[in-house]
PDB file of C-alpha atoms in Angstrom:
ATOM      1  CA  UNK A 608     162.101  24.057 178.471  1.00 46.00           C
ATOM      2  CA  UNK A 609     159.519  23.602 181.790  1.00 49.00           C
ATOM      3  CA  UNK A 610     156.702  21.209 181.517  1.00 48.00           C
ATOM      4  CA  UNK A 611     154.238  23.621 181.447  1.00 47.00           C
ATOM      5  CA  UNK A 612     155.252  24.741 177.888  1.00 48.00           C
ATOM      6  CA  UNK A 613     154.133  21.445 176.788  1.00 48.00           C
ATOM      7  CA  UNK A 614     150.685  21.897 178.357  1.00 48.00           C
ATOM      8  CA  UNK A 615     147.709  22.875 176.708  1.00 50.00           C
ATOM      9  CA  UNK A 616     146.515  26.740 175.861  1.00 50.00           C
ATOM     10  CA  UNK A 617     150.626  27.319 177.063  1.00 50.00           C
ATOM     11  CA  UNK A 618     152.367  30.273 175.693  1.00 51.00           C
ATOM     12  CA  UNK A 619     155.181  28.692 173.283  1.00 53.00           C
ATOM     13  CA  UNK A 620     158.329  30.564 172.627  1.00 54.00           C
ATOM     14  CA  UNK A 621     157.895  31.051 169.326  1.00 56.00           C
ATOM     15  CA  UNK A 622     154.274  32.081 168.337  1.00 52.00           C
ATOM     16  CA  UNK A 623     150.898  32.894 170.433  1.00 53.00           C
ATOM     17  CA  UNK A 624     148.963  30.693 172.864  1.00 55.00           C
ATOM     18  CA  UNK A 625     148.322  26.770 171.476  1.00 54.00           C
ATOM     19  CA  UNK A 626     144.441  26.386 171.462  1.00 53.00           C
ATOM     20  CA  UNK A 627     143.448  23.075 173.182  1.00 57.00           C
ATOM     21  CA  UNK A 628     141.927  20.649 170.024  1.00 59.00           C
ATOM     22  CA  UNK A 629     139.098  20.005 172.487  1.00 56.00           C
ATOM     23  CA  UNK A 630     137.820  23.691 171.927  1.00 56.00           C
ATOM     24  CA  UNK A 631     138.829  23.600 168.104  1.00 64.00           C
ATOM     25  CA  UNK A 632     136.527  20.584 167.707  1.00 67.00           C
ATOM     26  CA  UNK A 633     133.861  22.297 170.102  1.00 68.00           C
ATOM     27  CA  UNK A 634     134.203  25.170 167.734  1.00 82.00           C
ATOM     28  CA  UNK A 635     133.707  23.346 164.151  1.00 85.00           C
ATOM     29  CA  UNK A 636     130.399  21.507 165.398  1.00 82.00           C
ATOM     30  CA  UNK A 637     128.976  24.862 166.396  1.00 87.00           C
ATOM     31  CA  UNK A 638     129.867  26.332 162.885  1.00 89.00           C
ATOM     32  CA  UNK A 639     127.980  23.518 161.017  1.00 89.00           C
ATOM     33  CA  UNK A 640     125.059  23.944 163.115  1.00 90.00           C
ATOM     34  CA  UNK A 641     124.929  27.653 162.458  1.00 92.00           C
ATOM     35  CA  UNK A 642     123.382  27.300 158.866  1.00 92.00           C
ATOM     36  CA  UNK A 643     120.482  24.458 159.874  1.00 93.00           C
ATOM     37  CA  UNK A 644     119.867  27.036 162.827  1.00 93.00           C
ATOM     38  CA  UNK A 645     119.413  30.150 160.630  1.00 95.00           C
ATOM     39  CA  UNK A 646     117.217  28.114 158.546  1.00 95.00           C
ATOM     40  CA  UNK A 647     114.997  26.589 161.104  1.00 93.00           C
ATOM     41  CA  UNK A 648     114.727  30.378 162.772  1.00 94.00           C
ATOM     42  CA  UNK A 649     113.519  31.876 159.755  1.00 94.00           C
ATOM     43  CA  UNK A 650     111.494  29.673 158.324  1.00 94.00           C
ATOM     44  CA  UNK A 651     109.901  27.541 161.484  1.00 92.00           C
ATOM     45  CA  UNK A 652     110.449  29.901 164.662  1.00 94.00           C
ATOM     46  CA  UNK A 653     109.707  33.493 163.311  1.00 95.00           C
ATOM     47  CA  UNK A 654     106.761  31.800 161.201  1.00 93.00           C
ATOM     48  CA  UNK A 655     105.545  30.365 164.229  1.00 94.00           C
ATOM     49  CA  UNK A 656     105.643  33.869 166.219  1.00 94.00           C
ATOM     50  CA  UNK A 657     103.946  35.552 163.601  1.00 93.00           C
ATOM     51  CA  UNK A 658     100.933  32.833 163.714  1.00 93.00           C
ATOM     52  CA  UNK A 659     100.847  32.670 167.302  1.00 94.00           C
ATOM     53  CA  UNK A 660     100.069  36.890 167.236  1.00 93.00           C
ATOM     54  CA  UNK A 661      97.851  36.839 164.431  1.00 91.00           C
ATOM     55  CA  UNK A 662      95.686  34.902 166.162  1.00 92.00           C
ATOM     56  CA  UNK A 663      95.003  37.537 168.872  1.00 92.00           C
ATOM     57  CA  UNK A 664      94.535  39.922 166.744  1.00 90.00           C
ATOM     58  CA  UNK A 665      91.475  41.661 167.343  1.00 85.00           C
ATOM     59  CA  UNK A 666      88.398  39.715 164.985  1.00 83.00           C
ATOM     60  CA  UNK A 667      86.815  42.634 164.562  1.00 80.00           C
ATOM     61  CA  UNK A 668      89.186  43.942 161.743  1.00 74.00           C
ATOM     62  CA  UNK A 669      89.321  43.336 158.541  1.00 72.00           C
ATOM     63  CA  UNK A 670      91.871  43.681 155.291  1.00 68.00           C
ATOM     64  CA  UNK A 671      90.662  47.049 154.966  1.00 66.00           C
ATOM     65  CA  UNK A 672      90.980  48.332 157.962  1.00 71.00           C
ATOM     66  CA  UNK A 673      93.762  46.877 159.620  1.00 74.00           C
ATOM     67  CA  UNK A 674      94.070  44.230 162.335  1.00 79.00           C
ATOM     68  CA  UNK A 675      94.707  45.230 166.272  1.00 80.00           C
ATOM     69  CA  UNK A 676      96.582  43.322 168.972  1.00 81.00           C
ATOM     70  CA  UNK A 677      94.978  42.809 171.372  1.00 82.00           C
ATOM     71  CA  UNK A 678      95.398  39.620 173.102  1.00 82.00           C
ATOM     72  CA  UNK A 679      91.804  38.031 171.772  1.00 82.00           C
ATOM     73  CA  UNK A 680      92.231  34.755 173.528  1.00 91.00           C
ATOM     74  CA  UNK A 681      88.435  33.931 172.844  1.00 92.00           C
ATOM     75  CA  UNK A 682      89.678  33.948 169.160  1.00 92.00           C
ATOM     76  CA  UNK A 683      90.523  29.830 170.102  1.00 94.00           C
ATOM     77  CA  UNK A 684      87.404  29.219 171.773  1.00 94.00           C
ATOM     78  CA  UNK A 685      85.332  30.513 169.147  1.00 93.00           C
ATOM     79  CA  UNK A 686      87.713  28.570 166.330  1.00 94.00           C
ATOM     80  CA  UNK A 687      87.406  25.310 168.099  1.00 94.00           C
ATOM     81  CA  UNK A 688      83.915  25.839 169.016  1.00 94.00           C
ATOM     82  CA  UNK A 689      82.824  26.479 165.635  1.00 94.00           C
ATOM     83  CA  UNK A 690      84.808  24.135 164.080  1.00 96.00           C
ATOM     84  CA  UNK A 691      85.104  21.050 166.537  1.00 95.00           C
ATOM     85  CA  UNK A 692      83.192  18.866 163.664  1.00 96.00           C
ATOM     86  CA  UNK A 693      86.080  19.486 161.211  1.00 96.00           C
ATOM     87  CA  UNK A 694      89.058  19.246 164.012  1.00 96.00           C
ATOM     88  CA  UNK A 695      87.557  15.697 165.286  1.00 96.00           C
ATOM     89  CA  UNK A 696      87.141  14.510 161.718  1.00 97.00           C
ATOM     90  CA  UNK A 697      90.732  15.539 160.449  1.00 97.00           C
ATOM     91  CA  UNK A 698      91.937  13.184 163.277  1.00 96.00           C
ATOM     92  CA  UNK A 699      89.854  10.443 162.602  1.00 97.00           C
ATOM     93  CA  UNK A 700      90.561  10.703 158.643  1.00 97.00           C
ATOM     94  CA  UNK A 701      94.632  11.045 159.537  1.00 97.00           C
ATOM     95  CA  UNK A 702      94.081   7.711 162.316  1.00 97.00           C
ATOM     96  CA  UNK A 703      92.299   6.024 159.702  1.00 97.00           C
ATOM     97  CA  UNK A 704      94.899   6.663 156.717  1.00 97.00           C
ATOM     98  CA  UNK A 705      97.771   5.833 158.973  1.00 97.00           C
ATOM     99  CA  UNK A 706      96.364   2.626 160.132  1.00 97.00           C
ATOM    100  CA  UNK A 707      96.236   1.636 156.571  1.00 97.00           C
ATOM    101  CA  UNK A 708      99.561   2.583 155.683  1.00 97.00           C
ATOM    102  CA  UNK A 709     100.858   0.345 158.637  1.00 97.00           C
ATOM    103  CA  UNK A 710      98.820  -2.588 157.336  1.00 97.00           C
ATOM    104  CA  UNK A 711     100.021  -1.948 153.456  1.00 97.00           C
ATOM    105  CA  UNK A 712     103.234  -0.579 153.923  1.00 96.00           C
ATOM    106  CA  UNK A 713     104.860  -2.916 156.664  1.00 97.00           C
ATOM    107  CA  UNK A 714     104.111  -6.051 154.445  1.00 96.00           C
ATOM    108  CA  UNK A 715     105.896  -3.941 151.715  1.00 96.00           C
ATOM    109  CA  UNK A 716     108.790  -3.246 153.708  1.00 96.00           C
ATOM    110  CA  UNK A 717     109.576  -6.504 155.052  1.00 96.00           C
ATOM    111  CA  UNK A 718     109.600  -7.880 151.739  1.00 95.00           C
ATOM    112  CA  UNK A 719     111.917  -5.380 150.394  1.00 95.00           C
ATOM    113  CA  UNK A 720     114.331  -5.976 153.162  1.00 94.00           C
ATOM    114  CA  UNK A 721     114.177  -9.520 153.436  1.00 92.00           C
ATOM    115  CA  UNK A 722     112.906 -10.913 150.520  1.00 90.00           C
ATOM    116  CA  UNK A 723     113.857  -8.507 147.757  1.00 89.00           C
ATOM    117  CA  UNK A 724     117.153  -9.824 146.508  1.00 86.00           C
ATOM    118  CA  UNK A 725     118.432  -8.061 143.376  1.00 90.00           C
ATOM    119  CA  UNK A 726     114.863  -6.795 143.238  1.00 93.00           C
ATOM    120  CA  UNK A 727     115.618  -4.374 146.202  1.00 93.00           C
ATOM    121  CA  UNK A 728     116.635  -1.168 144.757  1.00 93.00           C
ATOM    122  CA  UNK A 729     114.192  -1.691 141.764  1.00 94.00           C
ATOM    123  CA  UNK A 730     110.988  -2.079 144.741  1.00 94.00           C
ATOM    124  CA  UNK A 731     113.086   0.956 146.528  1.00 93.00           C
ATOM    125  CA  UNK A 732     112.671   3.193 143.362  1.00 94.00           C
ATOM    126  CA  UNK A 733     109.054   1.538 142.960  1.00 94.00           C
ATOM    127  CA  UNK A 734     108.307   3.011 146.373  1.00 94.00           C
ATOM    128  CA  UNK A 735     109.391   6.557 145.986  1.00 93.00           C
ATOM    129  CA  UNK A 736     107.910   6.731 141.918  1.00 92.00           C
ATOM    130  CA  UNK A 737     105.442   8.731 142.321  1.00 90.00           C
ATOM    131  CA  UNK A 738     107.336  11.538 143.825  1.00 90.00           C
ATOM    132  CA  UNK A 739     108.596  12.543 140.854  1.00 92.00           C
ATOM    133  CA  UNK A 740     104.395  13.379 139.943  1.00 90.00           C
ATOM    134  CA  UNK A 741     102.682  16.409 141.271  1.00 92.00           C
ATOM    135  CA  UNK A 742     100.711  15.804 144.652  1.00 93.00           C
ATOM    136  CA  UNK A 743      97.492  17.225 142.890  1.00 92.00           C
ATOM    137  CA  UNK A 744      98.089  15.572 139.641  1.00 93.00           C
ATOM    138  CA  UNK A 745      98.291  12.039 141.844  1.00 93.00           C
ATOM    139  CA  UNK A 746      95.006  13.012 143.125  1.00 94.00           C
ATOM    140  CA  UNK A 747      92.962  14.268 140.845  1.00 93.00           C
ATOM    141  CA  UNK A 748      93.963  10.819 139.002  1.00 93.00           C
ATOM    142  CA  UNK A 749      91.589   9.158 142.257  1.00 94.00           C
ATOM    143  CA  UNK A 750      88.539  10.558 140.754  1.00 92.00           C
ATOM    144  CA  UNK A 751      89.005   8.681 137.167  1.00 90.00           C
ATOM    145  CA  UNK A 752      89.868   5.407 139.902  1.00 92.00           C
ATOM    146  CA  UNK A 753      86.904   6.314 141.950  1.00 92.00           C
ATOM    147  CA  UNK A 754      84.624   7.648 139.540  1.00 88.00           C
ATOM    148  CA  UNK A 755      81.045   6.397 139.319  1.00 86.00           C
ATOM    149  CA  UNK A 756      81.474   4.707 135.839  1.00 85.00           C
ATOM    150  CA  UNK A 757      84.611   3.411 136.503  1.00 86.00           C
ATOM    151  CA  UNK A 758      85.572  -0.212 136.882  1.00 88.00           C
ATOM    152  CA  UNK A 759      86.468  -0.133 140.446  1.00 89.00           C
ATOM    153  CA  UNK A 760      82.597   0.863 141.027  1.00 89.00           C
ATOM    154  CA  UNK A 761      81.614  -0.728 138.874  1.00 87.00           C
ATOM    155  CA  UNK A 762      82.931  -4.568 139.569  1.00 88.00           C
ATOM    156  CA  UNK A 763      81.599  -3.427 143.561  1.00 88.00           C
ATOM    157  CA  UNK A 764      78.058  -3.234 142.277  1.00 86.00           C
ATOM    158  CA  UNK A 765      77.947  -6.075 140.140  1.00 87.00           C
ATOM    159  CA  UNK A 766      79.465  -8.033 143.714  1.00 86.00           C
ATOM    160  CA  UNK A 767      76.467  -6.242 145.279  1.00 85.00           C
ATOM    161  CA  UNK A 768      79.258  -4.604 147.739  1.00 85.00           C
ATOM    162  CA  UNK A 769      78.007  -0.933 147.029  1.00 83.00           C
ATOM    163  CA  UNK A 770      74.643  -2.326 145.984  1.00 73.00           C
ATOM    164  CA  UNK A 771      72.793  -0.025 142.918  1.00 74.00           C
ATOM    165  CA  UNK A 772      73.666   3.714 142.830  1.00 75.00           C
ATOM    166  CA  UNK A 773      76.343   3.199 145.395  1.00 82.00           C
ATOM    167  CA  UNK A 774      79.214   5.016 145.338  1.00 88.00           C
ATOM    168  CA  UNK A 775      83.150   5.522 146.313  1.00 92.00           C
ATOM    169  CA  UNK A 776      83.635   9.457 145.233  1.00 93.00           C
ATOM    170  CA  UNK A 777      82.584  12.617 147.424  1.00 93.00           C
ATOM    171  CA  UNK A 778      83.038   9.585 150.581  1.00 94.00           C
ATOM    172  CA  UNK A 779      84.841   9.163 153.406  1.00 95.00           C
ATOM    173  CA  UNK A 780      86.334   5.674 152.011  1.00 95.00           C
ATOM    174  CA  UNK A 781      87.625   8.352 149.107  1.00 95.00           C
ATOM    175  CA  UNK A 782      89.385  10.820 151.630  1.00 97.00           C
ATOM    176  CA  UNK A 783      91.295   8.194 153.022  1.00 97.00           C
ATOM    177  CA  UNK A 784      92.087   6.177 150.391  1.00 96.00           C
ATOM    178  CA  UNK A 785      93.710   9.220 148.576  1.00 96.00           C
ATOM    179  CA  UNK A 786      95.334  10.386 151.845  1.00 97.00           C
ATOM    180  CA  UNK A 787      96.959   6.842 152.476  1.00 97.00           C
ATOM    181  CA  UNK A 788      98.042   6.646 148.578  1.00 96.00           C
ATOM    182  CA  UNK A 789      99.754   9.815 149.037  1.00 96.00           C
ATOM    183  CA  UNK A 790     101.137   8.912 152.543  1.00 96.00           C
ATOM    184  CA  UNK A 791     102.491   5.731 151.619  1.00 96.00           C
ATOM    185  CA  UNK A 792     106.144   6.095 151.010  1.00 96.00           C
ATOM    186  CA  UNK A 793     106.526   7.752 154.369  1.00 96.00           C
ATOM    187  CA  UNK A 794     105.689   4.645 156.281  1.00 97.00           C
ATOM    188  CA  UNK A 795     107.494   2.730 153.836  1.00 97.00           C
ATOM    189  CA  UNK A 796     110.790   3.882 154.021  1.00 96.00           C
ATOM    190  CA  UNK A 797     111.088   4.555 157.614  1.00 96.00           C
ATOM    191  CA  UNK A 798     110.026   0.628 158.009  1.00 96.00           C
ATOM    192  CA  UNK A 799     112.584  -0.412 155.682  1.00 96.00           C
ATOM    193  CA  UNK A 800     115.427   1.235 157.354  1.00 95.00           C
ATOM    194  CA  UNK A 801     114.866  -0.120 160.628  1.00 95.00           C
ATOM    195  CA  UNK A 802     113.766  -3.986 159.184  1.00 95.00           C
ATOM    196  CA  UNK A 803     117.078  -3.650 156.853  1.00 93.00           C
ATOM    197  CA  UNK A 804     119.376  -3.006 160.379  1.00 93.00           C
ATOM    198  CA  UNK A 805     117.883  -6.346 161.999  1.00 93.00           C
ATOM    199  CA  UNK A 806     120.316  -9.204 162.449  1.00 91.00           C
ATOM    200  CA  UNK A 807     118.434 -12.105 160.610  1.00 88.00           C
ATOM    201  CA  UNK A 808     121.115 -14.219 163.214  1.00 92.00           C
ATOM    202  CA  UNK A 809     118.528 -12.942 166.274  1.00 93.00           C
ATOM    203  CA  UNK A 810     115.686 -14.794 164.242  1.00 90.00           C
ATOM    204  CA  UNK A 811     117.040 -17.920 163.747  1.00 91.00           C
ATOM    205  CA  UNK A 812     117.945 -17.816 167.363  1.00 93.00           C
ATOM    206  CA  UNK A 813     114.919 -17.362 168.277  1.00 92.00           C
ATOM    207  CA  UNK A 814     113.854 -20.311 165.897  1.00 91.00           C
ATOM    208  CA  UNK A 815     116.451 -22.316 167.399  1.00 91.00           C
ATOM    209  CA  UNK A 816     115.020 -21.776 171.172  1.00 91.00           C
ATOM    210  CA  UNK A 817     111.771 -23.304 169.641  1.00 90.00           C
ATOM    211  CA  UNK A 818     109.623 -20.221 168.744  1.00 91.00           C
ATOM    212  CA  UNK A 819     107.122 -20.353 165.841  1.00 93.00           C
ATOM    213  CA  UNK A 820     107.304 -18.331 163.114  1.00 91.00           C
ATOM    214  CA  UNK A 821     104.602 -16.051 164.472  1.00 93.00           C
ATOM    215  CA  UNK A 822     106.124 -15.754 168.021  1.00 95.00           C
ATOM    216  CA  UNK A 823     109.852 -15.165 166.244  1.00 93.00           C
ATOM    217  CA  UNK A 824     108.363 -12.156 164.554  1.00 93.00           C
ATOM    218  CA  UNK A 825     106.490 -10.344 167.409  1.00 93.00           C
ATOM    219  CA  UNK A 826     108.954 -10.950 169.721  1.00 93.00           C
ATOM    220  CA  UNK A 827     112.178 -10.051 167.456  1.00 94.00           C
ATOM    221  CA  UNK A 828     111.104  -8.686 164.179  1.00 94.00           C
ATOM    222  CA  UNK A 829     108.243  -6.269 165.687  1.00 93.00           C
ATOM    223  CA  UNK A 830     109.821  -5.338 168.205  1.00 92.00           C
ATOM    224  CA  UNK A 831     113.052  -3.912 166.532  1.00 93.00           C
ATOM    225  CA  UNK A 832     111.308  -2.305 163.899  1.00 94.00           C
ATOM    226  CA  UNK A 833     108.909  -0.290 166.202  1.00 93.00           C
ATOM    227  CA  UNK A 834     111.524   2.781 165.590  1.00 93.00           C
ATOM    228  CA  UNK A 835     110.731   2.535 161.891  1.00 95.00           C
ATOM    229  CA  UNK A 836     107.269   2.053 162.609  1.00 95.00           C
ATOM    230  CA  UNK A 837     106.853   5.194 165.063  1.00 94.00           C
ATOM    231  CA  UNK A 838     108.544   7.617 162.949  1.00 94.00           C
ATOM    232  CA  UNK A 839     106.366   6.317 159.907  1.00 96.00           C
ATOM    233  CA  UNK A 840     103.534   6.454 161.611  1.00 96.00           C
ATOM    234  CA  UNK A 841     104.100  10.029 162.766  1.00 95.00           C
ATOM    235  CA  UNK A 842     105.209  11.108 159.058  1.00 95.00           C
ATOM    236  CA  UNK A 843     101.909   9.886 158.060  1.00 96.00           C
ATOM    237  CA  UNK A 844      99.482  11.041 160.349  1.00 97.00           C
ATOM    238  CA  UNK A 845     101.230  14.872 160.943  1.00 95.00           C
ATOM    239  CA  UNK A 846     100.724  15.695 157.035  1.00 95.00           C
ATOM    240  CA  UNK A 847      97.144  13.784 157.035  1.00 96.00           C
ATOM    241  CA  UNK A 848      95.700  15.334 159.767  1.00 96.00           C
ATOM    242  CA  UNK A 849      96.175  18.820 158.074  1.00 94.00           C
ATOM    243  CA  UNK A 850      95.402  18.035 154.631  1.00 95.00           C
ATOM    244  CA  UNK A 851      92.722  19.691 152.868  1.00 94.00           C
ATOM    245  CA  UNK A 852      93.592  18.847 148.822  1.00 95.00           C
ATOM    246  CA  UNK A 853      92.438  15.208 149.147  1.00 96.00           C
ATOM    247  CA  UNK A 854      89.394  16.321 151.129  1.00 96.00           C
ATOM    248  CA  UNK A 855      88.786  18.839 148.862  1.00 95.00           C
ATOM    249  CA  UNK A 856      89.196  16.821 145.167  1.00 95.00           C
ATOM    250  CA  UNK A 857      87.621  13.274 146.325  1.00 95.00           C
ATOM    251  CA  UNK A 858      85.053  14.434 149.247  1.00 94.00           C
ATOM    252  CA  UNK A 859      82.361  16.639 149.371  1.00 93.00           C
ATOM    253  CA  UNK A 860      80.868  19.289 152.108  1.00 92.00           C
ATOM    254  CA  UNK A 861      79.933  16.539 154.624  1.00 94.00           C
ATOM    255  CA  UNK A 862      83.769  15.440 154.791  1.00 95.00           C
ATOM    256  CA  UNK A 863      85.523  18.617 154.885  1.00 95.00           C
ATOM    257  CA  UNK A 864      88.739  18.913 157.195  1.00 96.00           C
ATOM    258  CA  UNK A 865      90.144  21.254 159.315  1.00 96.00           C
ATOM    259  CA  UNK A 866      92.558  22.096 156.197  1.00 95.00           C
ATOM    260  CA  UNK A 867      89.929  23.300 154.319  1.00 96.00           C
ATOM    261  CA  UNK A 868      88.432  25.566 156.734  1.00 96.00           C
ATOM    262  CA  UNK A 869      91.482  27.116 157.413  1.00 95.00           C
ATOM    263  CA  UNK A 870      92.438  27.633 153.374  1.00 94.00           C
ATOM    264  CA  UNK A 871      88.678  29.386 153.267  1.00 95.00           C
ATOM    265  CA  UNK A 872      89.299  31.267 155.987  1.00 93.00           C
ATOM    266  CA  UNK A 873      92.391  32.678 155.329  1.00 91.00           C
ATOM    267  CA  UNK A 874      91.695  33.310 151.782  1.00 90.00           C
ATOM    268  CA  UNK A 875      88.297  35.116 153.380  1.00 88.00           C
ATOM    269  CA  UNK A 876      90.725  37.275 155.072  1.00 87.00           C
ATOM    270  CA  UNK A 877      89.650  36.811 158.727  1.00 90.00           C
ATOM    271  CA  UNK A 878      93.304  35.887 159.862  1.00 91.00           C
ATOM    272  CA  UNK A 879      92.609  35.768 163.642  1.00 93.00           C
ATOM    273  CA  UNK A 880      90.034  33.242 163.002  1.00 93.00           C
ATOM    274  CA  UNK A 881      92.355  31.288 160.819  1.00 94.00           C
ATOM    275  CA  UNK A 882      95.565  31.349 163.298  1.00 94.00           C
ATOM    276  CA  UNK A 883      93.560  30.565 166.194  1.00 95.00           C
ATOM    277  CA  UNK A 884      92.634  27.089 164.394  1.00 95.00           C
ATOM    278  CA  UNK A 885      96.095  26.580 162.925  1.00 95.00           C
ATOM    279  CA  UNK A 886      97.294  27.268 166.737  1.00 96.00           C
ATOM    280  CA  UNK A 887      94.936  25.084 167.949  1.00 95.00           C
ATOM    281  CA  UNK A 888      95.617  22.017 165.273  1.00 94.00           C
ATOM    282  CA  UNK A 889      99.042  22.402 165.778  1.00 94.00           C
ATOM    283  CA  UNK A 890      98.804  22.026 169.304  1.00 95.00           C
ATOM    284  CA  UNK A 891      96.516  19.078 169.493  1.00 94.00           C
ATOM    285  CA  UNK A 892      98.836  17.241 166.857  1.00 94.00           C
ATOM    286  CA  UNK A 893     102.076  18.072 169.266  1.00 93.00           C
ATOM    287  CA  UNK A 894     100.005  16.811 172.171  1.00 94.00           C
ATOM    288  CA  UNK A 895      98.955  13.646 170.848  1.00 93.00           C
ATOM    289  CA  UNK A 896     102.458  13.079 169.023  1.00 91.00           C
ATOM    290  CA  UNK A 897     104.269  12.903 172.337  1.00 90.00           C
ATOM    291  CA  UNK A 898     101.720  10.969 174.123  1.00 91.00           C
ATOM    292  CA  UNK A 899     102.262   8.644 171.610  1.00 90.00           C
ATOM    293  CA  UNK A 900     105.864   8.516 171.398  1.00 87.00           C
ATOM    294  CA  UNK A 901     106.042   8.459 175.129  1.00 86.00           C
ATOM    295  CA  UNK A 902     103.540   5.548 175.412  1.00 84.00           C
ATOM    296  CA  UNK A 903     105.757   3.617 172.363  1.00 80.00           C
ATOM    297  CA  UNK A 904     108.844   3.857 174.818  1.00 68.00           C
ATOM    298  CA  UNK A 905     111.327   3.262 171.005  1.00 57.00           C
ATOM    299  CA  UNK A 906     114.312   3.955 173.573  1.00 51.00           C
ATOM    300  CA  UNK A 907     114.152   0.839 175.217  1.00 47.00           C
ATOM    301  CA  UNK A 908     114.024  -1.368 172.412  1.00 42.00           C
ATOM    302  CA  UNK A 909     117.141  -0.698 171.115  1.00 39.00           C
TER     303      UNK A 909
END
């Protein structure tokens, strides 16, 4: 028998050509890709198409009467000229609600991961709870919270906080309070992953090389949680910035988001109009998301 019998893809005497393992393996990973690829084409890509042409669709249809293509670019001008006040506000509302998050939840997650104990999987479960509710029923439970009789606003008046007749429903301070509720457990978890991977060794190092507590923790702790803490951040502020229930149940006209105009509009039936500012969101949000994950440089912390 040569040598080259024993080399790979060689024709053996006894059966067909040997494939090299190399292609076998190459093979299998392909295969198990195949099903999250069909899934992510049907319902992400060919969704996405589908916006992208409604939304130069000619405005001048209607249900009735059928929609033309016809490549109405000034269908995004007129969407973000006309609703600018609603686009700038989402943002702000979806900044707002994830800068709380970071303030509640990182506390939250540091204390499951380091100071937990046998509590940990009890605060774990804790955290993710209120899953198991529906998003509107976790809501609506804001107004009772909220509500003008309630004790919340009640106890603020009595402090002179809110001062007499003030108020906490139909407000700004309501929209974000119910979108960082909801929120939550997104910043949370992502936090606690990357806190739980942290070799408590590196602290006391840095303890031992005479840092303070404060300095150990923005230097070591911060710093090798900021993975955790960009992908919570970005799984809070994506989902806020295009919310419309919470806007819609705890605010009132003056604090509408982009959300809601684009629920109204579509259920209106003027679809170009609607795209167009779905479009447009959608590419602001992308835009600022990779500004902000280039700017947060994760790679290079780890």
């Amino acid at each position: 028998m040569t040598a080259a019998a024993h080399l790979p893809g060689a024709e053996t005497p006894d059966g067909p050509e040997i494939q090299p393992r190399g292609a076998r393996r190459g093979l299998t990973g392909y295969v198990l890709l195949l099903p999250g690829g069909l899934w992510l084409a049907l319902f992400f890509v060919v969704p996405t198409v589908v916006l992208v042409a409604t939304s130069l669709y000619d405005p001048s249809g209607s249900l009735q009467l059928g929609y033309r293509m016809t490549g109405h670019w000034q269908n995004y001008v007129d969407a973000v000229r006309d609703y600018s006040d609603q686009i700038l506000r989402s943002l702000l509302y979806a900044l707002a609600a994830t800068g709380a998050a970071i303030l509640l939840g990182y506390p939250l997650a540091y204390a499951i991961a380091f100071k937990a104990g046998r509590w940990k999987n009890l605060m774990l479960v804790a955290v993710i709870a209120p899953f198991f509710t529906s998003f509107l029923v976790r809501t609506l439970s804001w107004q009772y919270l909220l509500g003008d009789n309630e004790l919340i606003v009640s106890a603020l008046q009595w402090l002179n906080v809110l001062g007499e007749g003030g108020r906490l429903m139909n407000t700004p301070f309501a929209v974000v309070t119910g979108l960082t509720y909801n929120f939550l457990p997104f910043m949370v978890l992502p936090l606690y992953a990357s806190l739980e991977k942290i070799d408590h060794r590196l602290v006391e190092a840095a303890a031992d090389l005479y840092a303070s507590p404060a300095t150990a923790f923005r230097l070591v702790t911060l710093r090798l949680s900021m993975p955790g803490l960009v992908a919570g951040s970005l799984l809070t502020f994506i989902p806020s910035a295009g919310d419309y229930i919470n806007a819609q149940l705890l605010g009132s006209p003056n604090t509408r988001m982009v959300g809601n105009e684009i629920q109204a509009l579509f259920g209106a039936g003027d679809y170009p109009t609607a795209s167009a500012l779905s479009v447009a969101l959608m590419v602001t949000i992308v835009t600022m998301v990779a500004i902000y994950v280039r700017r947060a440089g994760t790679e290079d912390l780890l």
